[in-house]
Coordinates of C-alpha atoms in Angstrom, one line a residue:
M1 CA 0.0 0.1 0.0
T2 CA 1.2 3.5 -0.9
P3 CA 2.2 5.4 2.3
R4 CA 0.0 8.2 3.3
G5 CA 2.7 10.8 2.9
D6 CA 3.2 9.7 -0.7
D7 CA -0.6 10.1 -1.3
D8 CA -0.5 13.7 0.1
S9 CA 2.6 14.5 -2.0
A10 CA 1.0 13.1 -5.2
T11 CA -2.2 14.9 -4.5
G12 CA -0.4 18.2 -3.9
H13 CA 1.6 17.9 -7.0
A14 CA -1.6 17.1 -9.0
R15 CA -3.2 20.3 -7.7
T16 CA -0.2 22.3 -8.7
L17 CA -0.1 20.8 -12.1
L18 CA -3.8 21.6 -12.7
R19 CA -3.5 25.1 -11.3
T20 CA -0.5 25.9 -13.6
A21 CA -2.2 24.3 -16.6
T22 CA -5.2 26.6 -16.0
R23 CA -3.0 29.6 -15.8
Y24 CA -1.3 28.6 -19.1
S25 CA -4.6 29.0 -20.8
A26 CA -6.0 31.6 -18.5
A27 CA -7.2 34.0 -21.2
R28 CA -9.1 31.3 -23.1
C29 CA -10.5 29.8 -19.8
A30 CA -11.7 33.3 -18.9
T31 CA -13.3 33.7 -22.4
L32 CA -14.9 30.2 -22.1
C33 CA -16.3 31.1 -18.7
L34 CA -17.8 34.3 -20.1
V35 CA -19.2 32.5 -23.2
S36 CA -20.6 29.8 -21.2
T37 CA -22.1 32.1 -18.6
A38 CA -23.6 34.3 -21.5
A39 CA -25.2 31.1 -23.0
T40 CA -26.7 30.3 -19.6
G41 CA -27.9 33.9 -19.2
A42 CA -29.5 33.7 -22.7
G43 CA -31.1 30.5 -21.8
L44 CA -32.5 32.0 -18.7
L45 CA -33.9 34.9 -20.6
L46 CA -35.6 32.8 -23.3
P47 CA -38.5 31.4 -21.0
T48 CA -39.4 34.9 -20.0
A49 CA -39.4 36.1 -23.6
L50 CA -41.5 33.1 -24.7
G51 CA -44.0 33.7 -21.9
R52 CA -44.3 37.4 -22.7
A53 CA -44.8 36.6 -26.3
L54 CA -47.5 34.0 -25.5
D55 CA -49.4 36.4 -23.3
L56 CA -49.4 39.0 -26.0
L57 CA -50.5 36.6 -28.6
L58 CA -53.4 35.4 -26.4
A59 CA -54.5 38.9 -25.7
H60 CA -54.3 39.7 -29.5
A61 CA -51.8 42.5 -28.7
P62 CA -48.8 43.4 -30.9
S63 CA -46.2 40.8 -30.2
T64 CA -43.8 41.1 -33.1
R65 CA -41.1 42.6 -31.0
W66 CA -41.1 39.8 -28.4
V67 CA -41.2 37.1 -31.1
L68 CA -38.1 38.7 -32.6
Y69 CA -36.5 38.8 -29.2
C70 CA -37.1 35.0 -28.9
A71 CA -35.7 34.4 -32.3
G72 CA -32.7 36.5 -31.5
L73 CA -32.1 34.6 -28.3
V74 CA -32.3 31.3 -30.1
L75 CA -29.8 32.5 -32.7
L76 CA -27.5 33.8 -29.9
L77 CA -27.6 30.6 -28.1
A78 CA -26.6 28.7 -31.2
L79 CA -23.6 31.1 -31.8
L80 CA -22.5 30.9 -28.1
D81 CA -22.8 27.1 -28.1
A82 CA -20.6 26.9 -31.2
A83 CA -18.0 29.2 -29.6
Q84 CA -18.2 27.2 -26.4
T85 CA -17.4 24.0 -28.4
V86 CA -14.4 25.5 -30.2
L87 CA -13.0 27.0 -27.0
T88 CA -13.4 23.8 -25.0
G89 CA -11.6 21.9 -27.6
T90 CA -8.8 24.5 -27.9
V91 CA -8.3 24.7 -24.1
D92 CA -8.4 20.8 -23.7
A93 CA -5.7 20.4 -26.5
R94 CA -3.5 23.2 -25.1
S95 CA -3.7 21.9 -21.5
T96 CA -3.0 18.3 -22.6
A97 CA 0.0 19.4 -24.6
W98 CA 1.3 21.5 -21.7
L99 CA 0.9 18.7 -19.3
R100 CA 2.6 16.2 -21.6
R101 CA 5.6 18.6 -22.2
R102 CA 5.9 19.2 -18.5
L103 CA 5.7 15.6 -17.5
T104 CA 8.0 14.3 -20.2
G105 CA 10.6 16.9 -19.3
H106 CA 10.3 15.8 -15.7
V107 CA 10.6 12.1 -16.6
L108 CA 13.8 12.8 -18.5
G109 CA 15.0 14.9 -15.6
V110 CA 14.4 12.0 -13.2
G111 CA 16.2 9.6 -15.5
P112 CA 16.1 5.8 -15.4
R113 CA 14.7 5.9 -11.9
A114 CA 11.3 6.9 -13.3
A115 CA 11.1 3.8 -15.6
D116 CA 12.4 1.6 -12.6
R117 CA 9.6 2.8 -10.4
F118 CA 6.6 3.0 -12.8
G119 CA 7.6 0.8 -15.7
S120 CA 7.9 2.2 -19.3
G121 CA 4.4 0.9 -20.3
D122 CA 2.7 2.5 -17.4
L123 CA 4.7 5.8 -17.9
V124 CA 3.4 5.9 -21.5
A125 CA -0.1 5.3 -20.4
R126 CA 0.1 8.1 -17.9
L127 CA 1.8 10.6 -20.3
V128 CA -0.7 9.8 -23.1
G129 CA -4.1 8.7 -21.7
N130 CA -4.0 10.2 -18.2
A131 CA -2.6 13.6 -19.5
A132 CA -5.4 13.8 -22.0
E133 CA -8.0 13.2 -19.3
A134 CA -6.4 15.5 -16.8
G135 CA -6.1 18.2 -19.6
T136 CA -9.9 18.6 -19.7
T137 CA -9.9 20.1 -16.1
P138 CA -9.3 23.7 -17.0
A139 CA -12.2 23.9 -19.6
A140 CA -14.4 21.9 -17.3
R141 CA -13.7 24.2 -14.3
A142 CA -14.3 27.2 -16.6
A143 CA -17.7 25.9 -17.8
L144 CA -18.7 24.7 -14.3
L145 CA -19.8 28.2 -13.3
A146 CA -22.2 28.3 -16.1
A147 CA -23.4 24.7 -15.2
L148 CA -24.1 26.0 -11.7
A149 CA -25.6 29.2 -12.9
G150 CA -28.4 27.3 -14.8
P151 CA -30.0 25.7 -11.8
V152 CA -29.4 28.7 -9.5
G153 CA -30.7 31.1 -12.1
G154 CA -33.7 28.8 -12.5
V155 CA -34.6 28.9 -8.8
L156 CA -34.1 32.7 -8.7
A157 CA -36.4 33.2 -11.8
L158 CA -39.0 31.0 -10.1
G159 CA -38.8 33.2 -7.1
L160 CA -39.3 36.4 -9.2
I161 CA -42.4 34.9 -10.8
D162 CA -43.8 33.8 -7.4
W163 CA -41.9 33.0 -4.1
R164 CA -44.1 29.8 -3.6
L165 CA -42.7 28.3 -6.8
A166 CA -39.2 28.6 -5.5
A167 CA -40.2 27.3 -2.1
V168 CA -41.6 24.1 -3.7
F169 CA -38.4 23.6 -5.6
L170 CA -36.1 24.3 -2.6
A171 CA -38.0 21.7 -0.6
G172 CA -36.4 18.9 -2.6
A173 CA -33.0 20.6 -3.3
P174 CA -31.2 18.7 -0.4
V175 CA -31.9 15.4 -2.2
L176 CA -30.3 16.7 -5.4
T177 CA -27.3 18.0 -3.5
F178 CA -26.8 14.6 -1.8
L179 CA -26.8 13.0 -5.3
L180 CA -24.2 15.3 -6.6
R181 CA -21.9 14.7 -3.7
A182 CA -22.2 10.9 -3.9
V183 CA -21.6 10.8 -7.7
A184 CA -18.3 12.9 -7.3
R185 CA -17.0 10.7 -4.5
D186 CA -17.9 7.4 -6.1
T187 CA -16.7 8.4 -9.6
T188 CA -13.3 9.4 -8.2
E189 CA -12.7 6.0 -6.6
S190 CA -13.8 3.9 -9.5
A191 CA -11.9 6.1 -12.0
T192 CA -8.7 5.6 -10.0
R193 CA -9.1 1.8 -10.1
Y194 CA -9.8 1.9 -13.8
Q195 CA -6.8 4.0 -14.6
R196 CA -4.5 1.8 -12.6
A197 CA -5.8 -1.3 -14.4
Q198 CA -5.0 0.5 -17.7
G199 CA -1.6 1.2 -16.5
R200 CA -0.9 -2.5 -15.6
I201 CA -2.1 -3.6 -19.1
A202 CA 0.1 -1.0 -20.8
A203 CA 3.1 -2.1 -18.7
A204 CA 2.5 -5.8 -19.7
L205 CA 2.0 -4.9 -23.3
A206 CA 5.3 -2.9 -23.5
E207 CA 7.2 -5.8 -22.0
A208 CA 5.7 -8.2 -24.6
V209 CA 6.4 -5.9 -27.5
E210 CA 10.0 -5.4 -26.5
G211 CA 10.6 -9.1 -26.1
F212 CA 8.4 -10.3 -29.0
R213 CA 11.3 -12.3 -30.5
T214 CA 11.8 -14.2 -27.3
V215 CA 8.0 -14.8 -27.0
R216 CA 7.8 -16.2 -30.6
A217 CA 10.9 -18.3 -30.2
A218 CA 9.6 -19.8 -27.0
G219 CA 6.1 -20.4 -28.5
T220 CA 4.5 -18.7 -25.5
E221 CA 2.3 -16.3 -27.4
G222 CA -0.9 -17.6 -25.7
R223 CA 0.6 -17.5 -22.3
E224 CA 1.9 -13.8 -22.9
T225 CA -1.5 -12.8 -24.1
A226 CA -3.1 -14.2 -21.1
R227 CA -0.6 -12.4 -18.9
M228 CA -1.2 -9.1 -20.6
L229 CA -5.0 -9.5 -20.4
R230 CA -5.0 -10.7 -16.8
P231 CA -5.9 -7.2 -15.5
L232 CA -8.9 -7.0 -17.8
P233 CA -11.5 -8.3 -15.2
G234 CA -10.3 -5.6 -12.8
L235 CA -10.6 -3.1 -15.6
S236 CA -14.0 -4.3 -16.5
E237 CA -15.1 -4.2 -12.9
A238 CA -13.9 -0.7 -12.3
G239 CA -15.4 0.5 -15.7
H240 CA -18.8 -1.1 -14.9
R241 CA -18.7 0.4 -11.4
M242 CA -17.9 3.8 -12.8
W243 CA -20.9 3.7 -15.2
R244 CA -23.2 2.1 -12.6
V245 CA -22.4 5.1 -10.3
Q246 CA -23.2 7.6 -13.0
G247 CA -26.2 5.6 -14.2
R248 CA -27.6 5.4 -10.7
A249 CA -27.1 9.0 -10.1
A250 CA -28.8 9.9 -13.4
G251 CA -31.6 7.4 -12.7
Q252 CA -32.2 9.0 -9.3
A253 CA -32.0 12.4 -10.7
V254 CA -34.6 11.4 -13.3
A255 CA -36.9 10.2 -10.6
V256 CA -36.5 13.2 -8.4
A257 CA -36.4 15.9 -11.0
P258 CA -39.8 15.2 -12.6
L259 CA -41.4 15.3 -9.2
L260 CA -40.0 18.8 -8.5
Q261 CA -41.0 20.0 -11.9
L262 CA -44.5 18.5 -11.4
G263 CA -44.8 20.2 -8.1
V264 CA -43.7 23.6 -9.5
V265 CA -46.2 23.3 -12.5
A266 CA -49.0 22.1 -10.1
V267 CA -48.6 25.2 -7.9
A268 CA -48.3 27.4 -11.0
G269 CA -51.6 25.9 -12.2
V270 CA -53.3 26.7 -8.9
L271 CA -52.0 30.3 -9.0
L272 CA -53.3 30.5 -12.6
T273 CA -56.8 29.5 -11.6
R274 CA -56.6 32.3 -8.9
D275 CA -55.4 34.9 -11.5
R276 CA -52.1 35.2 -9.7
L277 CA -50.1 34.1 -12.8
S278 CA -50.7 34.4 -16.5
V279 CA -50.5 31.6 -19.0
G280 CA -47.2 32.9 -20.2
E281 CA -45.8 32.9 -16.6
V282 CA -47.0 29.4 -16.2
L283 CA -45.0 28.5 -19.4
A284 CA -41.9 30.3 -18.1
A285 CA -42.2 28.6 -14.6
S286 CA -42.3 25.2 -16.3
R287 CA -39.2 26.0 -18.3
Y288 CA -37.4 27.4 -15.3
A289 CA -38.3 24.3 -13.3
V290 CA -36.5 22.2 -16.0
L291 CA -33.5 24.5 -15.8
A292 CA -33.4 24.4 -12.0
T293 CA -33.5 20.6 -12.0
G294 CA -30.8 20.3 -14.7
V295 CA -28.7 18.1 -12.5
G296 CA -27.9 16.0 -15.6
V297 CA -25.5 18.6 -16.8
L298 CA -24.0 19.0 -13.3
V299 CA -23.7 15.2 -12.9
G300 CA -21.8 15.0 -16.2
R301 CA -19.6 17.9 -15.3
L302 CA -18.8 16.6 -11.8
A303 CA -18.2 13.0 -13.2
G304 CA -15.7 14.4 -15.7
L305 CA -13.9 16.4 -13.2
A306 CA -13.7 13.4 -10.9
R307 CA -12.1 11.3 -13.7
A308 CA -9.8 14.2 -14.5
R309 CA -8.8 14.6 -10.9
A310 CA -8.1 10.8 -10.6
A311 CA -5.9 11.1 -13.9
A312 CA -4.1 14.2 -12.5
R313 CA -3.2 12.3 -9.3
R314 CA -1.4 9.7 -11.4
L315 CA 0.5 12.5 -13.0
G316 CA 1.1 13.8 -9.6
E317 CA 2.8 10.6 -8.6
I318 CA 5.3 11.1 -11.4
R319 CA 6.0 14.7 -10.3
A320 CA 6.5 13.6 -6.7
E321 CA 9.5 11.6 -7.9
P322 CA 12.4 14.1 -7.5
A323 CA 14.3 15.1 -10.5
T324 CA 18.1 14.8 -10.5
G325 CA 19.7 18.0 -9.1
F326 CA 22.8 19.5 -10.5
G327 CA 25.4 21.9 -9.0
E328 CA 27.3 25.0 -10.3
R329 CA 30.8 23.9 -9.8
R330 CA 32.9 24.0 -12.9
L331 CA 35.0 21.1 -14.0
P332 CA 38.8 22.0 -13.9
D333 CA 41.2 21.0 -16.6
G334 CA 42.3 17.4 -16.2
P335 CA 43.0 14.1 -17.9
G336 CA 39.6 12.5 -16.7
R337 CA 40.5 10.8 -13.5
L338 CA 37.5 8.8 -12.2
E339 CA 37.2 7.9 -8.6
L340 CA 34.5 6.1 -6.7
R341 CA 34.6 6.5 -2.9
G342 CA 32.7 4.2 -0.7
V343 CA 29.9 3.8 -3.3
T344 CA 26.9 1.8 -2.2
A345 CA 23.8 1.3 -4.4
R346 CA 20.6 -0.6 -3.7
R347 CA 18.0 -1.8 -6.2
G348 CA 14.8 -3.5 -5.3
G349 CA 15.7 -3.7 -1.6
R350 CA 19.0 -5.5 -2.5
T351 CA 22.5 -4.0 -2.1
V352 CA 24.0 -4.4 -5.5
L353 CA 27.2 -2.4 -4.8
D354 CA 28.5 -2.3 -1.3
G355 CA 31.2 0.2 -0.3
V356 CA 33.1 0.3 -3.6
D357 CA 36.4 2.1 -3.8
L358 CA 37.8 2.4 -7.3
V359 CA 40.2 4.8 -9.1
V360 CA 40.6 5.0 -12.9
P361 CA 43.7 7.2 -13.7
G362 CA 43.2 9.8 -16.4
G363 CA 43.9 8.6 -19.9
T364 CA 43.8 4.9 -19.1
T365 CA 41.3 2.1 -19.9
L366 CA 39.6 0.0 -17.2
A367 CA 37.6 -3.0 -17.9
V368 CA 34.9 -4.0 -15.4
V369 CA 34.2 -7.7 -15.4
G370 CA 32.1 -10.0 -13.1
R371 CA 29.4 -12.6 -13.1
S372 CA 25.8 -11.7 -14.1
G373 CA 24.3 -9.5 -11.4
A374 CA 27.6 -8.4 -10.0
G375 CA 26.6 -4.7 -10.6
K376 CA 28.7 -4.0 -13.7
S377 CA 26.1 -1.9 -15.5
L378 CA 25.0 -0.2 -12.3
L379 CA 28.6 0.8 -11.7
A380 CA 28.8 2.1 -15.3
A381 CA 25.6 4.1 -14.7
L382 CA 27.0 5.7 -11.5
A383 CA 30.3 6.5 -13.1
G384 CA 28.5 8.9 -15.5
R385 CA 25.7 9.9 -13.2
L386 CA 22.9 8.1 -15.0
A387 CA 22.2 7.0 -11.5
D388 CA 23.1 8.3 -8.0
P389 CA 24.5 6.1 -5.3
D390 CA 22.7 5.6 -2.0
A391 CA 26.0 6.3 -0.2
G392 CA 29.4 7.5 -1.1
E393 CA 30.4 9.7 -4.1
V394 CA 31.8 9.6 -7.6
L395 CA 34.4 12.2 -8.6
L396 CA 35.7 13.3 -12.0
D397 CA 39.1 15.1 -11.9
G398 CA 38.4 15.7 -8.1
V399 CA 34.9 17.2 -8.5
P400 CA 31.9 15.1 -7.2
L401 CA 29.5 14.6 -10.2
C402 CA 26.5 15.9 -8.3
E403 CA 28.2 19.3 -8.0
L404 CA 28.7 19.7 -11.8
P405 CA 26.2 21.6 -14.0
H406 CA 24.1 19.3 -16.3
D407 CA 25.7 20.6 -19.5
D408 CA 29.2 20.4 -18.2
L409 CA 28.6 16.8 -17.0
R410 CA 27.2 15.6 -20.3
R411 CA 30.0 17.3 -22.3
A412 CA 32.5 15.5 -20.2
V413 CA 31.0 12.0 -20.2
G414 CA 30.1 10.0 -23.3
Y415 CA 28.3 6.6 -23.4
A416 CA 27.8 3.7 -25.7
F417 CA 25.3 1.0 -24.7
A418 CA 24.6 -2.6 -25.5
R419 CA 21.3 -1.7 -27.2
P420 CA 21.6 1.9 -28.3
A421 CA 18.6 4.1 -28.9
L422 CA 19.3 5.6 -32.3
L423 CA 17.4 9.0 -32.0
G424 CA 17.3 11.7 -34.7
G425 CA 16.0 11.9 -38.2
T426 CA 19.0 10.6 -40.2
V427 CA 21.9 8.3 -39.5
E428 CA 24.2 11.3 -39.3
Q429 CA 21.9 13.0 -36.8
A430 CA 21.9 9.8 -34.7
I431 CA 25.6 9.7 -34.5
G432 CA 25.9 13.4 -33.8
L433 CA 23.2 13.4 -31.1
G434 CA 24.1 15.6 -28.2
L435 CA 26.8 17.6 -30.0
A436 CA 26.4 21.3 -30.1
S437 CA 27.7 21.6 -33.7
P438 CA 28.5 18.2 -35.1
S439 CA 30.7 18.5 -38.2
P440 CA 30.4 15.9 -41.0
D441 CA 34.1 15.1 -40.8
R442 CA 33.9 14.4 -37.1
I443 CA 30.9 12.1 -37.5
R444 CA 32.5 10.2 -40.4
E445 CA 35.8 9.8 -38.5
A446 CA 33.9 8.4 -35.5
A447 CA 32.0 6.0 -37.8
R448 CA 35.2 4.8 -39.3
T449 CA 36.7 4.2 -35.8
A450 CA 33.5 2.2 -35.0
L451 CA 33.8 0.3 -38.3
A452 CA 30.4 1.7 -39.3
D453 CA 31.5 3.8 -42.2
D454 CA 31.4 1.1 -44.9
F455 CA 27.9 -0.2 -44.2
V456 CA 26.5 3.3 -43.7
R457 CA 27.8 4.3 -47.2
R458 CA 25.9 1.3 -48.6
L459 CA 22.6 2.6 -47.3
P460 CA 20.2 4.1 -49.9
D461 CA 21.1 7.7 -49.0
G462 CA 24.4 7.1 -47.0
Y463 CA 24.5 9.3 -43.9
D464 CA 21.3 11.0 -44.9
T465 CA 19.3 7.8 -44.8
A466 CA 16.4 8.1 -42.3
V467 CA 17.2 6.0 -39.2
A468 CA 13.7 4.2 -39.4
N469 CA 14.5 3.2 -43.1
A470 CA 18.0 2.0 -42.4
P471 CA 18.1 -1.8 -42.4
R472 CA 20.8 -2.9 -39.9
S473 CA 21.7 -5.9 -37.7
G474 CA 22.1 -5.8 -34.0
G475 CA 25.9 -5.5 -34.4
E476 CA 25.5 -2.7 -36.9
S477 CA 23.2 -0.8 -34.5
Q478 CA 25.8 -1.2 -31.8
R479 CA 28.5 0.1 -34.1
L480 CA 26.4 3.2 -34.7
G481 CA 26.0 3.6 -30.9
L482 CA 29.8 3.3 -30.6
A483 CA 30.3 5.9 -33.2
R484 CA 28.1 8.3 -31.3
G485 CA 30.2 7.6 -28.2
F486 CA 33.5 8.2 -30.1
A487 CA 32.2 11.4 -31.7
H488 CA 31.2 12.7 -28.3
G489 CA 34.9 13.7 -27.5
G490 CA 34.5 14.0 -23.7
R491 CA 37.3 13.3 -21.1
L492 CA 35.4 10.1 -20.0
L493 CA 34.0 7.4 -22.3
I494 CA 31.9 4.6 -20.8
L495 CA 31.1 1.5 -22.8
D496 CA 28.3 -0.4 -21.0
D497 CA 28.6 -3.8 -22.8
A498 CA 28.8 -1.9 -26.1
L499 CA 30.7 -4.6 -27.8
S500 CA 28.5 -7.6 -26.9
S501 CA 26.8 -7.9 -30.4
L502 CA 30.1 -7.7 -32.4
D503 CA 31.9 -10.7 -33.7
T504 CA 35.3 -11.3 -32.1
V505 CA 37.3 -9.9 -35.2
T506 CA 35.3 -6.7 -35.4
E507 CA 35.5 -6.4 -31.5
R508 CA 39.3 -6.7 -31.7
R509 CA 39.6 -4.2 -34.4
I510 CA 37.5 -1.7 -32.7
T511 CA 39.2 -2.2 -29.3
E512 CA 42.6 -1.7 -30.9
A513 CA 41.4 1.5 -32.6
L514 CA 39.8 2.7 -29.3
L515 CA 43.0 2.1 -27.4
G516 CA 45.3 3.3 -30.1
D517 CA 44.3 6.3 -32.2
G518 CA 40.7 6.4 -31.0
P519 CA 39.2 9.1 -28.8
A520 CA 41.4 10.4 -26.1
G521 CA 40.5 10.5 -22.4
T522 CA 39.6 7.8 -19.8
R523 CA 37.7 4.8 -20.9
L524 CA 35.6 2.5 -18.7
L525 CA 34.5 -0.8 -20.4
V526 CA 31.9 -3.3 -19.1
A527 CA 33.4 -6.4 -20.6
H528 CA 32.1 -10.0 -21.0
R529 CA 34.9 -11.3 -23.2
S530 CA 38.4 -12.1 -21.9
A531 CA 39.8 -10.5 -25.1
T532 CA 38.4 -7.1 -24.2
A533 CA 39.7 -7.4 -20.7
A534 CA 43.1 -8.4 -22.0
C535 CA 43.4 -5.2 -24.2
S536 CA 42.7 -3.0 -21.2
D537 CA 45.3 -1.2 -19.1
A538 CA 43.7 -2.7 -15.9
V539 CA 40.7 -4.8 -14.9
A540 CA 38.3 -4.3 -11.9
W541 CA 36.9 -7.6 -10.9
L542 CA 33.4 -7.2 -9.2
D543 CA 32.3 -10.0 -7.0
G544 CA 29.4 -10.0 -4.5
G545 CA 28.9 -6.2 -4.8
R546 CA 32.6 -5.4 -4.0
V547 CA 35.8 -4.9 -6.0
R548 CA 37.5 -8.2 -5.4
A549 CA 40.7 -7.2 -7.2
V550 CA 42.2 -4.6 -9.6
G551 CA 45.1 -5.5 -11.8
R552 CA 46.4 -6.6 -15.2
H553 CA 44.3 -9.3 -17.0
E554 CA 47.4 -11.6 -17.2
E555 CA 47.9 -11.4 -13.5
L556 CA 44.3 -12.1 -12.6
W557 CA 44.0 -14.9 -15.1
R558 CA 46.1 -17.0 -12.7
L559 CA 43.1 -17.2 -10.4
A560 CA 40.7 -20.0 -11.2
E561 CA 37.7 -18.0 -9.9
Y562 CA 38.6 -15.1 -12.2
R563 CA 38.8 -17.4 -15.2
A564 CA 35.4 -18.8 -14.3
V565 CA 33.9 -15.3 -14.9
F566 CA 34.6 -15.8 -18.6
G567 CA 33.6 -19.6 -18.6
E568 CA 35.2 -22.8 -17.3
G569 CA 38.1 -24.1 -19.3
A570 CA 38.8 -20.7 -21.1
E571 CA 42.3 -20.3 -22.5
P572 CA 44.5 -17.5 -21.4
A573 CA 43.9 -14.2 -23.4
H574 CA 46.2 -11.3 -23.8
A575 CA 46.4 -8.2 -25.8
G576 CA 48.1 -9.7 -28.8
A577 CA 46.3 -13.0 -29.3
G578 CA 43.1 -12.9 -27.1
S579 CA 40.6 -12.3 -29.9
E580 CA 42.2 -14.8 -32.2
A581 CA 42.1 -17.5 -29.5
E582 CA 38.3 -16.9 -28.9
A583 CA 37.6 -16.7 -32.6

């Protein structure tokens, strides 16, 4: 169960988001409020005009002016209704776009921690579906005044015709008030359950789409489909409950409203027989009774606001996750010396790294090796501040990473990943991603270092080929990711298993280029092959969340447990012949 403090924090952030979204479209919201109120005012004037015209017609008196008033009011209502529809759609679209921009920026500011907590599928569901529903709040609030003005104006108009008509209606008003409060409360609860079930389905779907090859290879399509659809009964139950709540409220309103209207018309009829009211006033009173009991509009407004409030709270949960903070300390000139001091990191309640102390001298290459789950990728993430440690600190040239400005940090640290996300319109833009002014020569040199230049030139439009239309294997995608890292040109380059999809010959050639005439600076490599470790200046051996040893690969190879990291019975590997032995 979510702690109460988290509930309060998410609710507070949701309110702040909605207030700011309303201010973002304040002028349009004010115009919408005025237009809606004007439409309600015209609707309140129409019964009086109709009643007056009817009285004049029955008395055979000149009534042309009042008939024209009625026609003018009907035309005005049509125009105001059209303007209200356009303004509502515009405000909804602007508010939704603003919420999505704000939340997307915050998710990127939080970093990988956001996906770890919510899951990528659920995050997409919140940023797409929940943001659209929450985006209706400003317009709904702006129109709520008009929705309230209708019943209130109807009661006042009844009182102006005769106080007894208003008294009859007010006798049943507490029942309508109770119905409105109940529908708002129950709709919020059921909408929250419904949206959570949607998020679970989206999360399961994202996992299945990402691993569709594995699913097909294992022949478990049916099982995965059943897993994705497992939350459907909960979704159905919440959806049915939401519509039952609104249906019950509408049904009760339909039962109560006609009784109140009948009571008003009956009293008006009695007053008509006593010559206290005219026929036209009875007509107006019957119309005002309908307006005064117009809880259907209010029920719809309140139900929509309740669903929007539940959606906004799910957005508030994202905002409650603190974004990564940055400092203002400048990075001094230096060779890129990386240091981890007493670094401890926990994930899922488990301590993955425990008090790690590690130094990578500037200008050298350190390979990080260890069994699966040893924390290699987490250490790589901490080294470039894609994640923060729970204890300890990470320093680059003597400055803690958390004290560096965002732009300075990202210019200093480059990354290449096992499965790179190739963002950008063209291949050239994907390689130059993050560079302030990427030059074609720099990008092509980086591609040559990553052995990607040949296959890029064979693409239909070479470096101008759209990434989405560039056929490539997993190894070729990885080489484009390496080229992006090489083009970065920072003082620290981190390769998080970025050579895993390459064949041993290609890996050896890239490693030699990387350690020879490749990008200068310090290099941290997460390595799974002994050949990669053999090419490095030093190896850090992770075991049980700690650095078990740091040294040359040839020295560590004498230890049987170290050899077991690369597989039992592996042959010794060294810089000159390691890749050939593996090949």
